Coordinates of C-alpha atoms in Angstrom, one line a residue:
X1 CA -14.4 -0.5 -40.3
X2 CA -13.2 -0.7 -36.6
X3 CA -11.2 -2.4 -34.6
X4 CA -12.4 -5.0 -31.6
X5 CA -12.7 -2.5 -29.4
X6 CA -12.9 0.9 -30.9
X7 CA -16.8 0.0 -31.7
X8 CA -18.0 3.7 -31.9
X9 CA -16.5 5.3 -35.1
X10 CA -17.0 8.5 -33.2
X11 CA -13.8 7.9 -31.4
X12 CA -11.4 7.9 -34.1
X13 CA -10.3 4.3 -35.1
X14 CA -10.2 3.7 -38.5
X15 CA -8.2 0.6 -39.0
X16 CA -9.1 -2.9 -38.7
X17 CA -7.2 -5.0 -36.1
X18 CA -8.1 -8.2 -34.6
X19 CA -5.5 -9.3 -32.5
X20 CA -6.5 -10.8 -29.4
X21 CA -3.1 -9.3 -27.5
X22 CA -3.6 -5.9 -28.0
X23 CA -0.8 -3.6 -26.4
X24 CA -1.6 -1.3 -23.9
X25 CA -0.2 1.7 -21.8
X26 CA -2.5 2.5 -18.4
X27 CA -2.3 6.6 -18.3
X28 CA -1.2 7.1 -21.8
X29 CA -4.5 8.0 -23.0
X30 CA -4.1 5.9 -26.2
X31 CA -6.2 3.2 -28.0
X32 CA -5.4 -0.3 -27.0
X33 CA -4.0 -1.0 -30.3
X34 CA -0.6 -1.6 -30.7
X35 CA 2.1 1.0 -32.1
X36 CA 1.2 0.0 -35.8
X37 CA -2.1 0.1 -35.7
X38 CA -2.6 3.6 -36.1
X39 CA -5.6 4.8 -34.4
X40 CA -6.1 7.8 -32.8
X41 CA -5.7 8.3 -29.1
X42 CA -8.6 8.1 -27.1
X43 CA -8.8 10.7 -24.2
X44 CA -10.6 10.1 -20.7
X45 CA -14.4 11.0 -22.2
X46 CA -13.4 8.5 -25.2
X47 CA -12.3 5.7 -22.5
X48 CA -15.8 6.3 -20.3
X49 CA -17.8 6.2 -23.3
X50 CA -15.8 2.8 -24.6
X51 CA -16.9 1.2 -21.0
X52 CA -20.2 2.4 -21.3
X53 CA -21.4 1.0 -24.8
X54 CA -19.7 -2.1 -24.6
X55 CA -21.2 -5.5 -22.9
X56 CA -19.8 -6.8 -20.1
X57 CA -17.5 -9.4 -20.9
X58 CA -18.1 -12.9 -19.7
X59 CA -14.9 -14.1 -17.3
X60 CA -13.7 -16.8 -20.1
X61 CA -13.4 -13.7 -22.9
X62 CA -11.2 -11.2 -20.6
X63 CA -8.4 -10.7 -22.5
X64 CA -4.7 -11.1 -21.4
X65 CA -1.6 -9.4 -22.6
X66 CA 1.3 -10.3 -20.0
X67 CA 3.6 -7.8 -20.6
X68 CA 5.8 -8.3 -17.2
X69 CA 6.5 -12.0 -18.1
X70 CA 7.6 -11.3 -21.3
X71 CA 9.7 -7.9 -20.5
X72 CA 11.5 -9.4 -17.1
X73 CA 13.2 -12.6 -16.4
X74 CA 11.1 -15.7 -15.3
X75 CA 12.4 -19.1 -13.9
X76 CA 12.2 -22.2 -16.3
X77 CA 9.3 -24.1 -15.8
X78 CA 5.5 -24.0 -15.6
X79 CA 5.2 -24.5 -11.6
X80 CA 3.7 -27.5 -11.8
X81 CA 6.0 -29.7 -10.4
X82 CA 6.7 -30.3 -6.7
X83 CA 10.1 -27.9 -6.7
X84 CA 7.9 -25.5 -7.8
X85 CA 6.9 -24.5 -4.4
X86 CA 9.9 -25.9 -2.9
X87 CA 11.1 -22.6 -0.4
X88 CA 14.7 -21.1 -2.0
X89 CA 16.5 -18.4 -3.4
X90 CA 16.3 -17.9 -6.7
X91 CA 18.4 -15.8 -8.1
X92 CA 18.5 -14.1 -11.6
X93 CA 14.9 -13.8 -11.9
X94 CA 11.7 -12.0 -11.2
X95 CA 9.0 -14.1 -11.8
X96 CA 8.8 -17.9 -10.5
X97 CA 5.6 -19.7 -12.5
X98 CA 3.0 -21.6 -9.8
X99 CA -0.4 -23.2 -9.8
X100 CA -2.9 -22.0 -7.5
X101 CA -3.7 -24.7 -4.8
X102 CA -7.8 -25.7 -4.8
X103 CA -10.0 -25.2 -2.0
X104 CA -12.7 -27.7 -0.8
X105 CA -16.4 -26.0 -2.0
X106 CA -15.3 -22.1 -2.8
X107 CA -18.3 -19.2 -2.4
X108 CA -18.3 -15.7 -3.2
X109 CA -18.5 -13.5 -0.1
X110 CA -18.6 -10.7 -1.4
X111 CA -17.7 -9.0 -5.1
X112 CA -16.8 -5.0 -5.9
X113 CA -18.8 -3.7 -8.9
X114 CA -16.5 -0.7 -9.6
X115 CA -13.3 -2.8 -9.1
X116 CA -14.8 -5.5 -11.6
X117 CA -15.6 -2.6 -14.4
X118 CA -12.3 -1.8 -14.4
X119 CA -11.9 -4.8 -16.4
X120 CA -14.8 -4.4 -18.4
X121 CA -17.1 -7.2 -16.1
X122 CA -19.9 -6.8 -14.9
X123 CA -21.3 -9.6 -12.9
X124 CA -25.0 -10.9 -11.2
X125 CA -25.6 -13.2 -8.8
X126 CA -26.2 -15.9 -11.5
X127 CA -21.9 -15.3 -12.3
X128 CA -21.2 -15.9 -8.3
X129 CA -20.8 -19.7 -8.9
X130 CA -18.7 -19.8 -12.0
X131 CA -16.7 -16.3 -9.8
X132 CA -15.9 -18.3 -6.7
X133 CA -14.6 -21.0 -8.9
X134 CA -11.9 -18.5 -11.0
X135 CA -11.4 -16.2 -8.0
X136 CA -10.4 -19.0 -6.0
X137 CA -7.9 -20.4 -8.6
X138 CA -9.6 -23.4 -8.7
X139 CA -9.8 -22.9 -12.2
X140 CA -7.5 -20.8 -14.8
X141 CA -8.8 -17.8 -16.6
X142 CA -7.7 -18.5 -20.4
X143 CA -4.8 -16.4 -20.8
X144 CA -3.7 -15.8 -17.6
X145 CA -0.3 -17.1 -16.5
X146 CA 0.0 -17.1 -12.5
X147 CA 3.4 -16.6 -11.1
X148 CA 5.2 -15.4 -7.5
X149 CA 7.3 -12.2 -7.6
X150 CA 10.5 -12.4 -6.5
X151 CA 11.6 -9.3 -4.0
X152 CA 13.6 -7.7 -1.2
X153 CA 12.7 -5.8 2.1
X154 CA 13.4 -3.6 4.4
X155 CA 11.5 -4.5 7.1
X156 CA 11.6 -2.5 10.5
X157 CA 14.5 -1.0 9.2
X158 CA 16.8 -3.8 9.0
X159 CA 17.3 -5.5 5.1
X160 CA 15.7 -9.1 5.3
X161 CA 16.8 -10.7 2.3
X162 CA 14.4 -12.6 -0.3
X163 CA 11.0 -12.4 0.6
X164 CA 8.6 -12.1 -2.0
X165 CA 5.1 -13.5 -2.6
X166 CA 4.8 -15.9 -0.2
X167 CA 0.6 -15.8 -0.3
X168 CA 0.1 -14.1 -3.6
X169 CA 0.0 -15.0 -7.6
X170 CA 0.1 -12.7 -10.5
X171 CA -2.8 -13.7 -12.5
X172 CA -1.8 -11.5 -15.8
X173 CA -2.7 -8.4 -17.2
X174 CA -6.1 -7.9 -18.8
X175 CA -6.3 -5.0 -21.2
X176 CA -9.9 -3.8 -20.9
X177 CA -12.1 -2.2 -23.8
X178 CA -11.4 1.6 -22.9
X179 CA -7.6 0.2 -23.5
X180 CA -6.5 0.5 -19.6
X181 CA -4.1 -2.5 -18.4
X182 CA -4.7 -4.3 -15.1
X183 CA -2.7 -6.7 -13.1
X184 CA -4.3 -9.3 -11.4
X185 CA -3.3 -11.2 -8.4
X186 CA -4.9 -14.0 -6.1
X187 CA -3.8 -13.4 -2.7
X188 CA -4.1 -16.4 -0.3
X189 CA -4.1 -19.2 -3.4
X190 CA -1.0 -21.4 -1.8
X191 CA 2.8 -22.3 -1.4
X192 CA 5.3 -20.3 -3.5
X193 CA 8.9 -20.6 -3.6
X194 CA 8.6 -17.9 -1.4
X195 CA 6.1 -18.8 1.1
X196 CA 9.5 -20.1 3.4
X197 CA 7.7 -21.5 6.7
X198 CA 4.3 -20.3 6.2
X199 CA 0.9 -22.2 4.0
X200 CA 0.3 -19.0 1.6
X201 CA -2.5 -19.0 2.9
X202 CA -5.2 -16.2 4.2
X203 CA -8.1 -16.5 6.4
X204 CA -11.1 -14.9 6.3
X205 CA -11.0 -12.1 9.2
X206 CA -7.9 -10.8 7.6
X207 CA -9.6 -11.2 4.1
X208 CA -12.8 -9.2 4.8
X209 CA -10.5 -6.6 6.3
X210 CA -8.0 -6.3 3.2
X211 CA -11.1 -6.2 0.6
X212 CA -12.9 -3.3 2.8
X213 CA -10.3 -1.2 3.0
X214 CA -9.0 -1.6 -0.4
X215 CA -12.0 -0.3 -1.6
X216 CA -13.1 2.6 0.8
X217 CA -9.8 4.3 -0.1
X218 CA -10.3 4.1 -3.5
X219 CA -14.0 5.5 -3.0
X220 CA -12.0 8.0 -0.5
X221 CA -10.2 9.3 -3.5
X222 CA -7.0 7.4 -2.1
X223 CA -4.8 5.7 -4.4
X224 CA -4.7 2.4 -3.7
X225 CA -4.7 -1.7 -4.9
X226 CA -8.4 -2.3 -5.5
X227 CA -10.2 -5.5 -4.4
X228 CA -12.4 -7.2 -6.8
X229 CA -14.0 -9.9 -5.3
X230 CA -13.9 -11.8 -1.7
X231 CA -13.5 -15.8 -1.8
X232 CA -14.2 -18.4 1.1
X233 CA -14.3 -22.1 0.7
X234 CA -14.5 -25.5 3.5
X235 CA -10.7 -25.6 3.3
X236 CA -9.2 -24.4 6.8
X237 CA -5.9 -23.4 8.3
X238 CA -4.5 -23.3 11.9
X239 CA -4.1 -20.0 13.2
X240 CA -3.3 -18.7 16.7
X241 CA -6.3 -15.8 16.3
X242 CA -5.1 -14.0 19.6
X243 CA -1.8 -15.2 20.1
X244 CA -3.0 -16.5 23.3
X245 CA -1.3 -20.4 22.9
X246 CA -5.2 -21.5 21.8
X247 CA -5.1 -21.8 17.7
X248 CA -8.0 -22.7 15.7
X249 CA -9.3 -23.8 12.5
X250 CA -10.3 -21.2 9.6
X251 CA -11.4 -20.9 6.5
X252 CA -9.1 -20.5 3.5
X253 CA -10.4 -17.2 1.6
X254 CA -8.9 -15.9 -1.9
X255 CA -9.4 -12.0 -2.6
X256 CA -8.2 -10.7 -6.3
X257 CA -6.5 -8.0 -6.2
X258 CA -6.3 -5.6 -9.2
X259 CA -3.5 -2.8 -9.5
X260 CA -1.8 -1.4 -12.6
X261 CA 1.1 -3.1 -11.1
X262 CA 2.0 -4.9 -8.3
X263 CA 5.8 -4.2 -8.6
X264 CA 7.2 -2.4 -5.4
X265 CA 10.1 -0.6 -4.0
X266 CA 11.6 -4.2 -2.9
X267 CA 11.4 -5.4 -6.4
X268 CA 14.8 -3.5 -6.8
X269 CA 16.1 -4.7 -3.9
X270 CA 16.9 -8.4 -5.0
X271 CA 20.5 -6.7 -6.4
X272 CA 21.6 -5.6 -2.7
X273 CA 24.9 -6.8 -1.8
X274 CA 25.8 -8.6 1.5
X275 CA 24.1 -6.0 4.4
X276 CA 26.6 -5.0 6.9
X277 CA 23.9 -5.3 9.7
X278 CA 22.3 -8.4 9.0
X279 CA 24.4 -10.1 6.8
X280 CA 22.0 -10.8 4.4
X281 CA 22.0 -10.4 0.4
X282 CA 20.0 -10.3 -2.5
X283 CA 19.6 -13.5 -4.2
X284 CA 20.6 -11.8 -7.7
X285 CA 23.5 -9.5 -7.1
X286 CA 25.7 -8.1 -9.6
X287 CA 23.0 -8.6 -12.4
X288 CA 22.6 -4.9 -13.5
X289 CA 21.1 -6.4 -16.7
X290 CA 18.0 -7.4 -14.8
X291 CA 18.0 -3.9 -13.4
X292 CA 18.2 -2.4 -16.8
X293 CA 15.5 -4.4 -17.7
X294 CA 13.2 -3.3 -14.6
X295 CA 13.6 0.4 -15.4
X296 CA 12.8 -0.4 -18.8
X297 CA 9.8 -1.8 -18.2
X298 CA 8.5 -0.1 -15.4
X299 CA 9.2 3.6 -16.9
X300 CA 8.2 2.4 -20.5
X301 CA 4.9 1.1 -19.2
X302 CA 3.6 3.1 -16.4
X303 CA 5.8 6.3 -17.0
X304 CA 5.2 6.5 -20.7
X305 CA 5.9 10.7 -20.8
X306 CA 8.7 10.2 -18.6
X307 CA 10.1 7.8 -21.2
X308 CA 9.0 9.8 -24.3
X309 CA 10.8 13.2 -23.5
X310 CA 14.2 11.5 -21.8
X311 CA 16.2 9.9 -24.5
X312 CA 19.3 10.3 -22.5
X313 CA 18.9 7.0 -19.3
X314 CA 20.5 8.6 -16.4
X315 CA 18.3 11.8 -17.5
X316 CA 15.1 9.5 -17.5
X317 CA 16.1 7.3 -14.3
X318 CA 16.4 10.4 -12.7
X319 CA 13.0 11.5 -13.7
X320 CA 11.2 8.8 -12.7
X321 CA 12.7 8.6 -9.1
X322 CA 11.7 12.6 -9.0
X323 CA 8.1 11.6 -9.8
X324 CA 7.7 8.4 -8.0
X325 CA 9.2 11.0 -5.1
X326 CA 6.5 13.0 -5.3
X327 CA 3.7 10.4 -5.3
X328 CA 4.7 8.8 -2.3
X329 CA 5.0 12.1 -0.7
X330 CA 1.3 13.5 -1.8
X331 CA 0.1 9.6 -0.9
X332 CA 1.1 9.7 2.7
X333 CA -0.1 12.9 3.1
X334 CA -3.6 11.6 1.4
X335 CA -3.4 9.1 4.4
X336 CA -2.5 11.6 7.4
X337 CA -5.6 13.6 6.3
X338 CA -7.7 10.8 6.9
X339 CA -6.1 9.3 9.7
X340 CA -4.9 6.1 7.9
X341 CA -2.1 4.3 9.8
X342 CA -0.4 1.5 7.7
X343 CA 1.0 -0.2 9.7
X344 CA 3.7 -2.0 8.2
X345 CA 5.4 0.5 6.1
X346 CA 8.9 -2.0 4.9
X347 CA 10.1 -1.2 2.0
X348 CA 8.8 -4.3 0.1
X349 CA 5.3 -2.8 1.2
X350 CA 5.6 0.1 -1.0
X351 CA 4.0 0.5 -4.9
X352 CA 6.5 1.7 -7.5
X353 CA 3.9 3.5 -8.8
X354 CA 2.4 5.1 -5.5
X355 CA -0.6 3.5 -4.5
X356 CA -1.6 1.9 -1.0
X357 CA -0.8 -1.5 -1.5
X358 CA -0.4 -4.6 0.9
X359 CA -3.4 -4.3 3.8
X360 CA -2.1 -6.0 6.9
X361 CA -2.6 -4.9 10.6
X362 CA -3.7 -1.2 9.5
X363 CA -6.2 1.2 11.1
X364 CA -7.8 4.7 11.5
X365 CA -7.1 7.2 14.0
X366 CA -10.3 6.9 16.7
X367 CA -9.3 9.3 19.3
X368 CA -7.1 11.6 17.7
X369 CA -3.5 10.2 18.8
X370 CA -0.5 11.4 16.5
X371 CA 1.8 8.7 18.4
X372 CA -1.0 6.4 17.5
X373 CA 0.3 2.8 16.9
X374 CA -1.5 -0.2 15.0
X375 CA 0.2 -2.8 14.5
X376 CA 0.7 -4.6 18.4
X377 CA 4.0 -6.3 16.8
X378 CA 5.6 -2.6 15.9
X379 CA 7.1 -2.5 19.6
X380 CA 8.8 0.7 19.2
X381 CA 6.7 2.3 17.4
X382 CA 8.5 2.5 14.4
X383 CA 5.5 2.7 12.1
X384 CA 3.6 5.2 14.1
X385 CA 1.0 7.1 12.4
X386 CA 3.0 10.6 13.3
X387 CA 6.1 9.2 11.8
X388 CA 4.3 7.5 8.5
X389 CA 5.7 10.5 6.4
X390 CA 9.4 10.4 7.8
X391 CA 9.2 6.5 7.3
X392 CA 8.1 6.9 3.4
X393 CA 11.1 9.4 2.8
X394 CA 13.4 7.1 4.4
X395 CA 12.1 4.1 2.0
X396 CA 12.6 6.2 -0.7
X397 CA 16.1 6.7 0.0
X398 CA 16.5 2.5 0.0
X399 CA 14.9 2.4 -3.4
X400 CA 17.9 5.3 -4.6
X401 CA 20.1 3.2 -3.0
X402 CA 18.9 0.1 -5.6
X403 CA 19.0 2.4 -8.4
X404 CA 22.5 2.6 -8.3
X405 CA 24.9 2.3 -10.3
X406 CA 22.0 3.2 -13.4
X407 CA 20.7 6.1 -11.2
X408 CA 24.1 7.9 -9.3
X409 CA 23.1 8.1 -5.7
X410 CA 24.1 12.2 -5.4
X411 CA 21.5 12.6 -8.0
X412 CA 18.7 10.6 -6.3
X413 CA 19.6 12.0 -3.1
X414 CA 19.2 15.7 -4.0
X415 CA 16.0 15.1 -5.7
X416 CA 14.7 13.4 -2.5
X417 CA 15.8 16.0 -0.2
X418 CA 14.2 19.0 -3.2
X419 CA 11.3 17.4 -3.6
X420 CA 9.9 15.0 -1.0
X421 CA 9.1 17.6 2.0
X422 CA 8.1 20.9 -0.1
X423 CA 5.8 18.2 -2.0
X424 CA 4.1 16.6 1.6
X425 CA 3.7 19.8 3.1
X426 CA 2.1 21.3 0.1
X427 CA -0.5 18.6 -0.3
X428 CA -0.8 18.0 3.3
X429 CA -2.0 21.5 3.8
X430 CA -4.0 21.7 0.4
X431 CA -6.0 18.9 1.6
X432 CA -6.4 20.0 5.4
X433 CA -7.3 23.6 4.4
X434 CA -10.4 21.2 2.7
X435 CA -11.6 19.9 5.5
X436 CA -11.7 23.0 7.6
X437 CA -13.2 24.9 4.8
X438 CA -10.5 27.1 4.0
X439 CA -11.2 27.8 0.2
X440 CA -11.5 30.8 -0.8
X441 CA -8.9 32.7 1.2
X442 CA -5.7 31.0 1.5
X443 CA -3.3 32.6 4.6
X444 CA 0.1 31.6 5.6
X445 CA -1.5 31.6 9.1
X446 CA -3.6 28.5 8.5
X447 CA -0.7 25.6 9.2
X448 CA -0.5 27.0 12.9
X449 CA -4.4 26.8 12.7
X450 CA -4.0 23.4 11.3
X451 CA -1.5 22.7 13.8
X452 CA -3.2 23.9 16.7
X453 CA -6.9 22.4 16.1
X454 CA -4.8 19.0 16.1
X455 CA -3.2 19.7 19.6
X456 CA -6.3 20.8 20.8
X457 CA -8.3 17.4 18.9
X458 CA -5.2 15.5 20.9
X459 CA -5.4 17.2 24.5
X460 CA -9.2 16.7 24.8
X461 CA -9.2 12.9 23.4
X462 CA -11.6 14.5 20.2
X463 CA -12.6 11.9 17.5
X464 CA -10.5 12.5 14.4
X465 CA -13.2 11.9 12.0
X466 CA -16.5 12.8 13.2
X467 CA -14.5 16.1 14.9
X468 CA -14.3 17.7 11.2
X469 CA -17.4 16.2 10.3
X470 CA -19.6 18.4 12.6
X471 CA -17.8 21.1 11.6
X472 CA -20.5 21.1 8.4
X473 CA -22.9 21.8 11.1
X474 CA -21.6 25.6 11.5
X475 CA -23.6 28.1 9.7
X476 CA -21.0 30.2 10.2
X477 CA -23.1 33.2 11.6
X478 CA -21.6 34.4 15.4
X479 CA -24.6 34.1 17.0
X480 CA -24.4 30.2 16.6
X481 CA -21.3 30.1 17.7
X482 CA -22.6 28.7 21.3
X483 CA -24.6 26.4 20.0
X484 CA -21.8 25.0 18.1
X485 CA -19.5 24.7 20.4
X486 CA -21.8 22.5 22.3
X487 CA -22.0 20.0 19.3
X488 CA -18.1 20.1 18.6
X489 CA -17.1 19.5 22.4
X490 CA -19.4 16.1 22.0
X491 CA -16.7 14.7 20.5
X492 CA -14.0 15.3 23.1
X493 CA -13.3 12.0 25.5
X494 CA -14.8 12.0 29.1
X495 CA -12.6 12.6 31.8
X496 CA -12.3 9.0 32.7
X497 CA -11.4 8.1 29.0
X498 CA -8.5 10.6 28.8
X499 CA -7.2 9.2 32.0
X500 CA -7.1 5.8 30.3
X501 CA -5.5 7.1 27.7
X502 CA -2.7 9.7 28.9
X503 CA -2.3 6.6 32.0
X504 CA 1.5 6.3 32.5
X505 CA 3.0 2.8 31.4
X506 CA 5.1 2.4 34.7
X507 CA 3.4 1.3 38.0
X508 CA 3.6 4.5 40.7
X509 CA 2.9 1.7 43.0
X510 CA 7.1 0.3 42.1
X511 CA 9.9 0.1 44.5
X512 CA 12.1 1.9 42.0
X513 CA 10.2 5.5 42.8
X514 CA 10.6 5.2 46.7
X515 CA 14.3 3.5 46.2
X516 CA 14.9 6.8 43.6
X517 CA 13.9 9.5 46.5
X518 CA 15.9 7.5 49.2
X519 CA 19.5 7.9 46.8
X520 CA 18.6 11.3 46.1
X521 CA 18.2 11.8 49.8
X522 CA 20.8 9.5 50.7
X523 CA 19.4 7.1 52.8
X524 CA 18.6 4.1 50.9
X525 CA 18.6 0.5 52.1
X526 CA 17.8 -0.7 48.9
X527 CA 21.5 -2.2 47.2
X528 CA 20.0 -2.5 43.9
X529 CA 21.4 0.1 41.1
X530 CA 18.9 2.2 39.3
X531 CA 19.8 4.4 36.3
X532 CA 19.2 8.2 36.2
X533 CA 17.0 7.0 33.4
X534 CA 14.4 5.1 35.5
X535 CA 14.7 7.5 38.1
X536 CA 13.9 10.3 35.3
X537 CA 10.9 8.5 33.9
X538 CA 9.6 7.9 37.4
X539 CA 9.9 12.1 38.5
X540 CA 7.9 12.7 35.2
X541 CA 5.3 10.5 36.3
X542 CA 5.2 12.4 39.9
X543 CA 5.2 15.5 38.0
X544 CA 1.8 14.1 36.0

């Protein structure tokens, strides 16, 4: 006989177990029964064939095991009462319970097939209605236990205290019939205790945009959050669309977000003490039991070999900052390759397990523009796309500063500064030497041609994308090599474009220029005091 889920006998289960809680580790490659049950591990052909044979599962039979609530602290209560969304610190936890709010007439705008199978669903258009009505939280899945996570931040640098999620809901974690555990999370469903001013709402522009992307850089090989389905409803919020002083109405939209965890590098940032820049604190400091708990859980569960083969803690914590070093590292170079700028890389934007996670005002590189900046509210250009990979080392070093005291900072700061660069440039350049073509002869000469195809992409305004694109259209024989060039030079900006572009942010029409020539020369009128740093910016601009 088999278990519930091991239906083939070809895989290996031979023991009966009907638990509807099956345990679960994502990467482990094992059954999804629990340590007892015995059955042999499944690897990845076992797992594929598992989702193949098996019916899709209706939304009411998905079947939740919520391991984070029950391995990590979680505030009294079921968050149905009115205090439940009432904005605070809460200390001493990481988990707040809350009830999605309803929306007025919810509708499926758009569902991901692939995203769905990854919890064994598989849904038609006759499932939309019944969707909208789950995917909005206008109704509970059985099983699922929606709460807000309690975290820290970074943000632009400077530590802001409790944040959290202020617009989001863990769902639970459904164990699907290959075994593989997924977190689910509304984002958009209402008020948290950690919504502070805002509705915890989304809209639907910034909806579409976060399910799109989610899902292209998966399908890009990316790791990232996945989106699962897209919900609108009649419900609307006020929102000042181009900050212009002219809000409107919108509609309140839902998208579920699935992830093996949701869990970031701010999670371990609720145990900061009292910043000396902004003043601001954790809202659970000096609980290094809650941090003991974290590392337990997030290295038992999503770094199981880590776990297995470091009996000794520090020897483990260390570990899993080394790998979780090395994700980040080969992630952000994943995104420079493509010409992803995140846009608001805080620290409480950043997985624990290295995926892309937390869609806001990001973009990709048009006109290829290392100083490129997407988000208009990143004023000095802190989250550049050029500075993306100096940014992600620099969170890393916040999350070894949480670690401590169950991680010694000397040890996390060694492994960072081993690993994290030798680990970026080396996937960096594995990737690019792809998309020039450079596979079969590998030559230390091919970073400066790396390098210099860039600064040539960046002089002549060339089209990130489409510029190594048509570089499948050379045959590679010399005597197309005219021909070629023609096609690749298409993609370089006109004259007038680059003029826009490289156009000088100071007016050569100012005062400040003639006032600069008349001190140098000694004859100026003008009693105003300029600084030899206006007076330098405005010789450069001469000088272009």
């Amino acid at each position: 006989m088999t278990c519930d889920f091991c239906v083939d006998a070809r895989v290996g289960c031979t023991r009966m177990a009907r638990s509807p809680l099956h345990g679960s580790v994502l990467g482990t490659g094992g059954c999804v029964s629990p340590p007892d049950h015995g059955c042999s591990k499944h690897d990845e052909a076992g797992r594929a064939h598992l989702l193949r044979r098996l019916p899709a599962s209706s939304l009411r039979a998905l079947r939740f095991d919520n391991r984070a609530l029950r391995s990590l602290p979680v505030e009294p209560g079921d968050g149905q009462d009115e205090d439940a969304v009432r904005s605070r610190q809460v200390p001493g936890v990481c988990f707040s319970p809350v009830r999605p709010s309803p929306v007025q007439e919810p509708r499926v705008v758009a569902l991901s097939p692939p995203a769905l199978a990854l919890l064994g669903l598989q849904l038609g258009e006759e499932d939309e209605e019944e969707a909208a009505m789950y995917f909005s939280g206008n109704r509970l899945l059985p099983g699922s236990e929606p709460a807000a996570h309690c975290y820290c931040g970074h943000q632009f640098g400077n530590f802001a205290g409790q944040l959290g999620d202020g617009a989001a809901m863990y769902l639970g974690e459904v164990v699907n019939p290959a075994g593989q555990r997924w977190e689910l999370q509304l984002k958009g469903a209402g008020l948290t205790p950690y919504s502070r001013q805002a509705d915890g709402r989304k809209v639907l522009r910034s909806s579409i945009r976060e399910f799109l992307c989610s899902e292209a850089m998966s399908h890009l090989g990316i790791p990232s959050t996945r989106a699962a389905s897209c919900v609108t409803s009649d419900s609307t919020v006020v929102r000042d669309i181009f900050y212009d002083g002219h809000p409107k109405n919108e509609k309140c939209t839902i998208v579920l977000r699935v992830a093996a965890t949701f869990l970031r590098f701010g999670s371990f940032e609720i145990f900061k003490p009292t910043d000396e820049f902004t003043g601001r604190r954790g809202p659970s400091v000096g609980r290094n039991d809650i941090r003991i708990q974290m590392l337990d859980y997030v290295i038992g569960t999503f770094y199981p070999d880590i776990q297995e083969k470091c009996p000794e803690r520090t020897q483990r914590n260390a570990e899993f900052f080394r790998e979780i070093t090395k994700r980040t590292a080969r992630l952000v170079a994943e995104w420079q390759c493509v010409g992803f700028c995140h846009g608001v890389l805080n620290t409480d934007n950043m997985s624990i397990v290295g995926v892309t996670i937390d869609y806001g005002p990001y973009g990709f590189l048009d006109r290829y523009d290392p100083e490129h900046i997407c988000n208009g509210s990143d004023n000095m250009g802190r989250y550049a796309y050029n500075k993306q990979p100096e940014i992600c080392k620099w969170n890393l070093g916040k999350l070894a500063e949480a670690l401590v005291p169950e991680l010694p900072i000397d040890i996390s700061q060694k492994i960072l500064e081993e690993e994290y660069d030798v680990e970026f440039q080396r996937h960096y350049l594995q990737k690019m030497r792809k998309k020039l073509g450079l596979i079969h002869v590998k030559l230390d000469e091919d970073s400066k041609l790396i390098s210099d195809f860039l600064d040539t992409m960046n002089l002549t305004g060339s089209d990130f994308t489409n510029t190594f694109r048509v570089l499948s259209k050379f045959s590679g024989s010399a005597g197309d090599i005219d021909g070629f060039v023609n096609i690749i030079t298409e993609q370089c900006a006109s004259m007038e474009e680059l003029k826009v572009a490289f156009k000088p942010k100071m007016d050569p029409s100012a005062n400040i220029f003639r006032s600069a020539l008349q001190i140098i020369e000694g004859t100026c009128t003008d009693n105003r005091h300029y600084s030899i740093t206006e007076i330098t910016v405005q010789n450069r601009y001469q000088e272009e």
